[in-house]
Amino acid sequence: MPEISNNEIKKIRSLSSKKFRDGYGLFTVEGEKMVAEAVSSSFSVEKVYRRDEIGEDAMARISQLSSPSPVLAVVRKPEGIKLDTEAAIMAALSRGRGSCSGLYLALDTIRDPGNLGTILRIADWFGIDAVFASHDTVDLFNPKVVQSTMGAIFRVRFHYTDIPLLARTVLDAEGKVYGTFLDGKDIYSRDLDCGKESPAVIVIGNESEGISAEVAALVSDRLYIPPYPADDPGSESLNAAVATAVTVAEFRRRSRQIRK
């Protein structure tokens, strides 16, 4: 049976911390499906560990899960995750289309790992061109985020950037910046630009505070997701990931109508 050294175990265990993930430029992926997704993606897989090769005890020591999976991969973080200039943001908005267009998400201080992972799954399902996040959004490579993406992390372009700078860049390109607010206009009765000719960005606010004042000042179109019945909402607000799904679904529904 192949052995795994104590130094290897210590290094892999340290990847539960953002400090060491950043230092080594590595993160972990667990589970047969997730590891297969990593191997078939553009990400560089450093090494794959299997329980039947290194033993149950060793796998339990390197796993980040409460119930260790039978396989774990150490994966290198991709380059170009952080965008610090308008030119870099513009290039990301133009990538893959040849022009500055497309539908994007901008995450303004999303802190919950499960929410970030679910939002990436939503972006993957609805074909969002890229997801941008504020620098204080939870780390994409946090093990809880990685696992909750169910593989979307390997398919959806993701960048950390300054969200106000992103919003200004989109507006300068004659695009739209959308956000959901309690005093916004009913999303189902508003005209929605789906990013066909110029970029359209949907801002998703923090779980408890919503969209920050600085970003809110740059939102060109304030939207509202009405409850049903409208005069008797059962909850105060929607979870950030749920609000993302409802909003993006409506944008994509409109884009299908435009194509008909």
Short mmCIF file of C-alpha atoms in Angstrom, two decimals, residues 55-63 68:
data_model
loop_
_atom_site.label_atom_id
_atom_site.label_comp_id
_atom_site.label_asym_id
_atom_site.label_seq_id
_atom_site.Cartn_x
_atom_site.Cartn_y
_atom_site.Cartn_z
CA GLY A 55 -5.56 3.59 4.23
CA GLU A 56 -8.65 4.68 6.13
CA ASP A 57 -6.77 6.36 8.99
CA ALA A 58 -4.66 8.51 6.69
CA MET A 59 -7.70 9.51 4.62
CA ALA A 60 -9.54 10.52 7.79
CA ARG A 61 -6.60 12.73 8.76
CA ILE A 62 -6.41 14.61 5.46
CA SER A 63 -10.15 14.92 4.83
CA PRO A 68 -14.33 11.34 4.81
#
